[in-house]
Amino acid sequence: MRDILGYSGKVVAITGAFSGMGAAAARTLVDLGAEVHALDVKPVAAPVKQSIACDLKDRASIDAAVAKLPKAIDRLFNCAGVPGPPFSSLDTTLVNFVGLRHLTESLIPRIPKGGAIASITSVGGMGWAKNLPVLTDFLANRDFASAKAWLEAHPNENNGYLFSKQCIILYTKQRAVELVASEIRMNCLSPAPTDTPMLPDFHKQVSKEFLETHFLTPLGRNATPEEMADPLILLNSDAARFVSGHNLMVDWGYVASVEVGARKGLL
């Protein structure tokens, strides 16, 4: 049987592998024969090659983790994230985007021709194009310190979770264009509400009824972590070798239903 995914023997780095989509992806990647190096603030249970402590809101922690990773990384999976409260808007965007970007940029020189990067964003980031001037201004701050300074100086522009997810989408598209010359692909995945340990934190911010009205998939249930991890693995696989710069909506048609007017969109 032809192995169209091509993970056997590949060296993979993945963040957020302690729980949720990241944990599901890490387990499957190990099963597919990849050498998996996991980064998280908590110990990772999956049988990975190594589990490295890494706090994405702390540049020094990211740099220390990068120093422990192999000199060549075939695939990078950015799965770590926080939901907003109880985290501040500043810390949320530092973890969800600024740290993600710093890690990614630190590892791009280690990614060979034919390598790939995939990040988890959110259906909640679907309004990114309407916020393009602000996002562009922020993303122009390319290093960790200047990005943090911008966030501290613009608290009204950064609402935390939604802003951070919009940033991932724009960053993915911009860098995908820039990385064409290196033949490195970059994509992201926007999940619908998924049954992960983070979901109850969203319920604390808004009512369950609100989430079900505006974000529940047309199928009438939340996704499982595996239903997000598997498409993410596909995006970074050999099977998707001609796919780059794409934000894959994994929502059982939620966005489509909004686009064709079958459902009222929140944004």
mmCIF file of C-alpha atoms in Angstrom:
data_model
loop_
_atom_site.group_PDB
_atom_site.id
_atom_site.type_symbol
_atom_site.label_atom_id
_atom_site.label_comp_id
_atom_site.label_asym_id
_atom_site.label_seq_id
_atom_site.Cartn_x
_atom_site.Cartn_y
_atom_site.Cartn_z
ATOM 1 C CA MET A 1 0.000 0.000 0.000
ATOM 2 C CA ARG A 2 1.303 3.452 -0.926
ATOM 3 C CA ASP A 3 1.943 5.730 2.063
ATOM 4 C CA ILE A 4 0.531 9.035 0.793
ATOM 5 C CA LEU A 5 1.042 10.869 4.104
ATOM 6 C CA GLY A 6 4.766 10.199 4.258
ATOM 7 C CA TYR A 7 5.429 10.655 7.977
ATOM 8 C CA SER A 8 7.522 7.530 8.487
ATOM 9 C CA GLY A 9 10.999 8.634 9.589
ATOM 10 C CA LYS A 10 10.088 12.325 9.516
ATOM 11 C CA VAL A 11 11.240 14.573 12.368
ATOM 12 C CA VAL A 12 8.305 16.508 13.784
ATOM 13 C CA ALA A 13 8.025 19.292 16.362
ATOM 14 C CA ILE A 14 4.616 19.930 17.906
ATOM 15 C CA THR A 15 3.391 22.373 20.549
ATOM 16 C CA GLY A 16 0.379 21.884 22.799
ATOM 17 C CA ALA A 17 0.788 18.120 22.918
ATOM 18 C CA PHE A 18 -0.381 17.781 26.527
ATOM 19 C CA SER A 19 -4.087 17.774 25.685
ATOM 20 C CA GLY A 20 -6.779 18.356 23.094
ATOM 21 C CA MET A 21 -5.975 18.557 19.408
ATOM 22 C CA GLY A 22 -2.225 18.672 20.012
ATOM 23 C CA ALA A 23 -2.299 15.476 22.058
ATOM 24 C CA ALA A 24 -4.439 13.739 19.453
ATOM 25 C CA ALA A 25 -2.061 14.834 16.693
ATOM 26 C CA ALA A 26 1.015 13.732 18.643
ATOM 27 C CA ARG A 27 -0.395 10.243 19.229
ATOM 28 C CA THR A 28 -1.296 9.790 15.585
ATOM 29 C CA LEU A 29 2.037 11.119 14.345
ATOM 30 C CA VAL A 30 3.837 8.570 16.525
ATOM 31 C CA ASP A 31 1.591 5.842 15.098
ATOM 32 C CA LEU A 32 2.488 7.028 11.590
ATOM 33 C CA GLY A 33 6.175 6.498 12.291
ATOM 34 C CA ALA A 34 7.304 10.070 12.878
ATOM 35 C CA GLU A 35 9.978 11.038 15.385
ATOM 36 C CA VAL A 36 7.946 13.460 17.502
ATOM 37 C CA HIS A 37 9.408 16.197 19.691
ATOM 38 C CA ALA A 38 6.697 17.730 21.871
ATOM 39 C CA LEU A 39 6.697 21.179 23.483
ATOM 40 C CA ASP A 40 4.266 22.116 26.246
ATOM 41 C CA VAL A 41 4.096 23.761 29.654
ATOM 42 C CA LYS A 42 2.975 20.384 31.014
ATOM 43 C CA PRO A 43 4.488 16.889 30.603
ATOM 44 C CA VAL A 44 3.250 15.062 27.519
ATOM 45 C CA ALA A 45 1.785 11.576 27.896
ATOM 46 C CA ALA A 46 2.086 10.480 24.264
ATOM 47 C CA PRO A 47 5.093 8.211 23.544
ATOM 48 C CA VAL A 48 7.104 10.963 21.892
ATOM 49 C CA LYS A 49 10.885 11.079 21.361
ATOM 50 C CA GLN A 50 11.162 13.875 23.920
ATOM 51 C CA SER A 51 8.874 16.197 25.867
ATOM 52 C CA ILE A 52 10.287 19.693 26.296
ATOM 53 C CA ALA A 53 8.973 22.270 28.758
ATOM 54 C CA CYS A 54 8.086 25.452 26.879
ATOM 55 C CA ASP A 55 6.091 28.546 27.872
ATOM 56 C CA LEU A 56 5.113 30.395 24.697
ATOM 57 C CA LYS A 57 4.596 33.708 26.460
ATOM 58 C CA ASP A 58 8.261 33.706 27.511
ATOM 59 C CA ARG A 59 10.891 34.257 24.816
ATOM 60 C CA ALA A 60 13.681 32.768 26.928
ATOM 61 C CA SER A 61 11.647 29.588 27.452
ATOM 62 C CA ILE A 62 11.074 29.275 23.705
ATOM 63 C CA ASP A 63 14.750 29.804 22.940
ATOM 64 C CA ALA A 64 15.734 27.168 25.512
ATOM 65 C CA ALA A 65 13.289 24.699 23.959
ATOM 66 C CA VAL A 66 14.586 25.400 20.450
ATOM 67 C CA ALA A 67 18.104 24.610 21.659
ATOM 68 C CA LYS A 68 16.932 21.106 22.617
ATOM 69 C CA LEU A 69 15.352 20.334 19.240
ATOM 70 C CA PRO A 70 17.094 18.483 16.396
ATOM 71 C CA LYS A 71 19.053 20.449 13.816
ATOM 72 C CA ALA A 72 16.591 19.444 11.107
ATOM 73 C CA ILE A 73 12.802 19.591 11.474
ATOM 74 C CA ASP A 74 10.674 18.204 8.630
ATOM 75 C CA ARG A 75 7.302 19.291 9.968
ATOM 76 C CA LEU A 76 6.174 21.857 12.560
ATOM 77 C CA PHE A 77 2.731 21.689 14.179
ATOM 78 C CA ASN A 78 1.633 24.772 16.157
ATOM 79 C CA CYS A 79 -1.196 23.446 18.331
ATOM 80 C CA ALA A 80 -0.719 25.243 21.670
ATOM 81 C CA GLY A 81 -3.186 27.919 22.688
ATOM 82 C CA VAL A 82 -5.193 29.462 25.497
ATOM 83 C CA PRO A 83 -8.857 30.531 25.433
ATOM 84 C CA GLY A 84 -8.623 34.060 26.780
ATOM 85 C CA PRO A 85 -9.934 34.392 30.373
ATOM 86 C CA PRO A 86 -8.666 33.430 32.890
ATOM 87 C CA PHE A 87 -5.624 34.595 30.914
ATOM 88 C CA SER A 88 -5.242 38.293 30.176
ATOM 89 C CA SER A 89 -5.612 39.559 26.620
ATOM 90 C CA LEU A 90 -1.877 40.291 26.584
ATOM 91 C CA ASP A 91 -0.883 36.787 27.694
ATOM 92 C CA THR A 92 -3.440 35.226 25.353
ATOM 93 C CA THR A 93 -1.966 36.896 22.291
ATOM 94 C CA LEU A 94 1.588 36.268 23.469
ATOM 95 C CA VAL A 95 0.895 32.531 23.730
ATOM 96 C CA ASN A 96 -1.422 32.147 20.752
ATOM 97 C CA PHE A 97 0.511 34.252 18.292
ATOM 98 C CA VAL A 98 3.685 36.050 19.389
ATOM 99 C CA GLY A 99 5.239 32.910 20.896
ATOM 100 C CA LEU A 100 3.974 30.782 18.014
ATOM 101 C CA ARG A 101 5.608 33.129 15.523
ATOM 102 C CA HIS A 102 8.885 33.331 17.459
ATOM 103 C CA LEU A 103 9.107 29.540 17.607
ATOM 104 C CA THR A 104 8.216 29.195 13.937
ATOM 105 C CA GLU A 105 10.760 31.768 12.795
ATOM 106 C CA SER A 106 13.413 30.143 14.983
ATOM 107 C CA LEU A 107 12.786 26.782 13.314
ATOM 108 C CA ILE A 108 12.309 27.813 9.686
ATOM 109 C CA PRO A 109 16.081 27.724 9.049
ATOM 110 C CA ARG A 110 16.012 24.056 10.143
ATOM 111 C CA ILE A 111 13.157 23.081 7.812
ATOM 112 C CA PRO A 112 14.416 21.568 4.553
ATOM 113 C CA LYS A 113 13.035 21.956 1.063
ATOM 114 C CA GLY A 114 9.712 20.131 0.985
ATOM 115 C CA GLY A 115 9.045 20.777 4.670
ATOM 116 C CA ALA A 116 5.818 22.171 6.050
ATOM 117 C CA ILE A 117 4.246 24.152 8.888
ATOM 118 C CA ALA A 118 0.644 23.876 10.097
ATOM 119 C CA SER A 119 -0.979 25.956 12.824
ATOM 120 C CA ILE A 120 -4.300 25.785 14.625
ATOM 121 C CA THR A 121 -6.282 29.002 14.509
ATOM 122 C CA SER A 122 -10.100 29.200 14.906
ATOM 123 C CA VAL A 123 -13.366 29.737 13.085
ATOM 124 C CA GLY A 124 -13.549 32.703 15.477
ATOM 125 C CA GLY A 125 -10.810 34.329 13.394
ATOM 126 C CA MET A 126 -12.947 34.354 10.237
ATOM 127 C CA GLY A 127 -13.311 38.162 10.379
ATOM 128 C CA TRP A 128 -9.575 38.747 9.911
ATOM 129 C CA ALA A 129 -9.913 40.527 6.563
ATOM 130 C CA LYS A 130 -12.146 43.198 8.120
ATOM 131 C CA ASN A 131 -9.404 43.914 10.643
ATOM 132 C CA LEU A 132 -6.591 43.927 8.106
ATOM 133 C CA PRO A 133 -5.156 47.449 8.743
ATOM 134 C CA VAL A 134 -4.712 46.778 12.469
ATOM 135 C CA LEU A 135 -3.375 43.279 11.930
ATOM 136 C CA THR A 136 -0.907 44.499 9.327
ATOM 137 C CA ASP A 137 0.348 47.225 11.651
ATOM 138 C CA PHE A 138 0.850 44.723 14.459
ATOM 139 C CA LEU A 139 2.497 42.026 12.339
ATOM 140 C CA ALA A 140 5.026 44.577 11.098
ATOM 141 C CA ASN A 141 6.593 44.189 14.559
ATOM 142 C CA ARG A 142 8.471 41.037 13.656
ATOM 143 C CA ASP A 143 10.381 40.264 16.848
ATOM 144 C CA PHE A 144 9.040 39.138 20.218
ATOM 145 C CA ALA A 145 9.936 42.297 22.166
ATOM 146 C CA SER A 146 8.487 44.808 19.692
ATOM 147 C CA ALA A 147 5.307 42.749 19.271
ATOM 148 C CA LYS A 148 4.828 42.649 23.042
ATOM 149 C CA ALA A 149 5.456 46.401 23.255
ATOM 150 C CA TRP A 150 2.813 47.010 20.552
ATOM 151 C CA LEU A 151 0.272 44.936 22.455
ATOM 152 C CA GLU A 152 0.994 46.820 25.666
ATOM 153 C CA ALA A 153 0.583 50.137 23.832
ATOM 154 C CA HIS A 154 -2.667 49.104 22.066
ATOM 155 C CA PRO A 155 -4.854 47.340 24.648
ATOM 156 C CA ASN A 156 -8.051 48.383 22.882
ATOM 157 C CA GLU A 157 -6.968 46.713 19.641
ATOM 158 C CA ASN A 158 -6.163 43.376 21.276
ATOM 159 C CA ASN A 159 -9.209 41.525 22.588
ATOM 160 C CA GLY A 160 -7.131 38.399 23.168
ATOM 161 C CA TYR A 161 -8.476 35.218 21.625
ATOM 162 C CA LEU A 162 -10.152 36.472 18.433
ATOM 163 C CA PHE A 163 -7.347 38.940 17.674
ATOM 164 C CA SER A 164 -4.679 36.303 18.192
ATOM 165 C CA LYS A 165 -6.428 33.878 15.860
ATOM 166 C CA GLN A 166 -6.815 36.542 13.185
ATOM 167 C CA CYS A 167 -3.083 37.161 13.481
ATOM 168 C CA ILE A 168 -2.299 33.499 12.822
ATOM 169 C CA ILE A 169 -4.363 33.512 9.638
ATOM 170 C CA LEU A 170 -2.715 36.622 8.192
ATOM 171 C CA TYR A 171 0.765 35.504 9.273
ATOM 172 C CA THR A 172 0.232 32.125 7.632
ATOM 173 C CA LYS A 173 -0.781 33.688 4.343
ATOM 174 C CA GLN A 174 2.038 36.243 4.351
ATOM 175 C CA ARG A 175 4.760 33.736 5.186
ATOM 176 C CA ALA A 176 3.412 31.138 2.778
ATOM 177 C CA VAL A 177 4.063 33.607 -0.020
ATOM 178 C CA GLU A 178 7.545 34.431 1.273
ATOM 179 C CA LEU A 179 8.508 30.773 1.734
ATOM 180 C CA VAL A 180 7.715 29.717 -1.825
ATOM 181 C CA ALA A 181 11.347 30.273 -2.814
ATOM 182 C CA SER A 182 12.435 27.840 -0.084
ATOM 183 C CA GLU A 183 9.735 25.321 -1.088
ATOM 184 C CA ILE A 184 8.386 25.250 2.463
ATOM 185 C CA ARG A 185 4.620 25.100 2.769
ATOM 186 C CA MET A 186 2.613 26.887 5.452
ATOM 187 C CA ASN A 187 -1.075 26.421 6.237
ATOM 188 C CA CYS A 188 -3.494 26.805 9.125
ATOM 189 C CA LEU A 189 -6.680 25.108 10.262
ATOM 190 C CA SER A 190 -9.753 26.799 11.726
ATOM 191 C CA PRO A 191 -11.631 24.399 13.990
ATOM 192 C CA ALA A 192 -15.256 24.621 14.947
ATOM 193 C CA PRO A 193 -15.974 24.187 18.705
ATOM 194 C CA THR A 194 -14.191 21.027 19.792
ATOM 195 C CA ASP A 195 -14.512 18.958 22.951
ATOM 196 C CA THR A 196 -11.148 19.772 24.509
ATOM 197 C CA PRO A 197 -10.224 20.817 28.075
ATOM 198 C CA MET A 198 -10.308 24.438 26.852
ATOM 199 C CA LEU A 199 -13.974 24.430 25.810
ATOM 200 C CA PRO A 200 -15.445 24.977 29.314
ATOM 201 C CA ASP A 201 -13.428 28.201 29.542
ATOM 202 C CA PHE A 202 -15.309 29.505 26.512
ATOM 203 C CA HIS A 203 -18.580 28.577 28.215
ATOM 204 C CA LYS A 204 -17.563 30.759 31.160
ATOM 205 C CA GLN A 205 -17.139 33.753 28.844
ATOM 206 C CA VAL A 206 -20.442 33.380 27.004
ATOM 207 C CA SER A 207 -23.443 31.142 27.488
ATOM 208 C CA LYS A 208 -23.582 27.658 26.067
ATOM 209 C CA GLU A 209 -26.708 28.785 24.203
ATOM 210 C CA PHE A 210 -24.711 31.607 22.573
ATOM 211 C CA LEU A 211 -22.025 29.225 21.376
ATOM 212 C CA GLU A 212 -24.591 26.778 20.063
ATOM 213 C CA THR A 213 -26.503 29.524 18.255
ATOM 214 C CA HIS A 214 -23.500 31.112 16.593
ATOM 215 C CA PHE A 215 -20.781 28.474 16.344
ATOM 216 C CA LEU A 216 -22.205 24.959 16.711
ATOM 217 C CA THR A 217 -21.730 23.035 13.505
ATOM 218 C CA PRO A 218 -24.727 22.283 11.276
ATOM 219 C CA LEU A 219 -24.220 18.672 12.323
ATOM 220 C CA GLY A 220 -25.482 19.660 15.775
ATOM 221 C CA ARG A 221 -22.497 18.606 17.882
ATOM 222 C CA ASN A 222 -18.980 19.632 18.755
ATOM 223 C CA ALA A 223 -16.027 17.983 17.063
ATOM 224 C CA THR A 224 -13.690 15.523 18.737
ATOM 225 C CA PRO A 225 -9.986 16.404 19.024
ATOM 226 C CA GLU A 226 -9.193 13.689 16.484
ATOM 227 C CA GLU A 227 -11.581 15.256 13.969
ATOM 228 C CA MET A 228 -9.334 18.330 14.021
ATOM 229 C CA ALA A 229 -5.967 16.614 14.454
ATOM 230 C CA ASP A 230 -6.409 14.352 11.428
ATOM 231 C CA PRO A 231 -7.020 17.179 8.898
ATOM 232 C CA LEU A 232 -4.113 19.097 10.449
ATOM 233 C CA ILE A 233 -1.877 16.078 9.889
ATOM 234 C CA LEU A 234 -3.150 15.900 6.314
ATOM 235 C CA LEU A 235 -2.221 19.563 5.724
ATOM 236 C CA ASN A 236 1.376 18.915 6.755
ATOM 237 C CA SER A 237 1.645 15.621 4.860
ATOM 238 C CA ASP A 238 3.019 14.672 1.460
ATOM 239 C CA ALA A 239 -0.573 14.245 0.298
ATOM 240 C CA ALA A 240 -1.021 18.030 0.562
ATOM 241 C CA ARG A 241 2.334 18.825 -1.053
ATOM 242 C CA PHE A 242 0.787 21.409 -3.411
ATOM 243 C CA VAL A 243 -1.269 23.146 -0.713
ATOM 244 C CA SER A 244 0.131 26.309 0.848
ATOM 245 C CA GLY A 245 -1.232 29.587 2.170
ATOM 246 C CA HIS A 246 -4.564 27.970 2.960
ATOM 247 C CA ASN A 247 -6.796 28.401 5.994
ATOM 248 C CA LEU A 248 -8.768 25.160 6.147
ATOM 249 C CA MET A 249 -12.185 25.528 7.752
ATOM 250 C CA VAL A 250 -13.017 22.294 9.579
ATOM 251 C CA ASP A 251 -16.558 23.044 10.687
ATOM 252 C CA TRP A 252 -18.957 20.690 8.883
ATOM 253 C CA GLY A 253 -20.143 23.573 6.699
ATOM 254 C CA TYR A 254 -20.693 26.259 9.356
ATOM 255 C CA VAL A 255 -18.863 28.998 7.433
ATOM 256 C CA ALA A 256 -20.458 27.864 4.186
ATOM 257 C CA SER A 257 -23.907 28.179 5.747
ATOM 258 C CA VAL A 258 -23.092 31.758 6.789
ATOM 259 C CA GLU A 259 -21.668 32.635 3.375
ATOM 260 C CA VAL A 260 -24.757 31.472 1.478
ATOM 261 C CA GLY A 261 -27.168 33.103 3.928
ATOM 262 C CA ALA A 262 -28.548 29.896 5.404
ATOM 263 C CA ARG A 263 -27.400 30.956 8.850
ATOM 264 C CA LYS A 264 -26.813 34.297 10.521
ATOM 265 C CA GLY A 265 -23.163 34.925 11.184
ATOM 266 C CA LEU A 266 -21.921 36.394 14.443
ATOM 267 C CA LEU A 267 -19.240 38.489 12.715
#
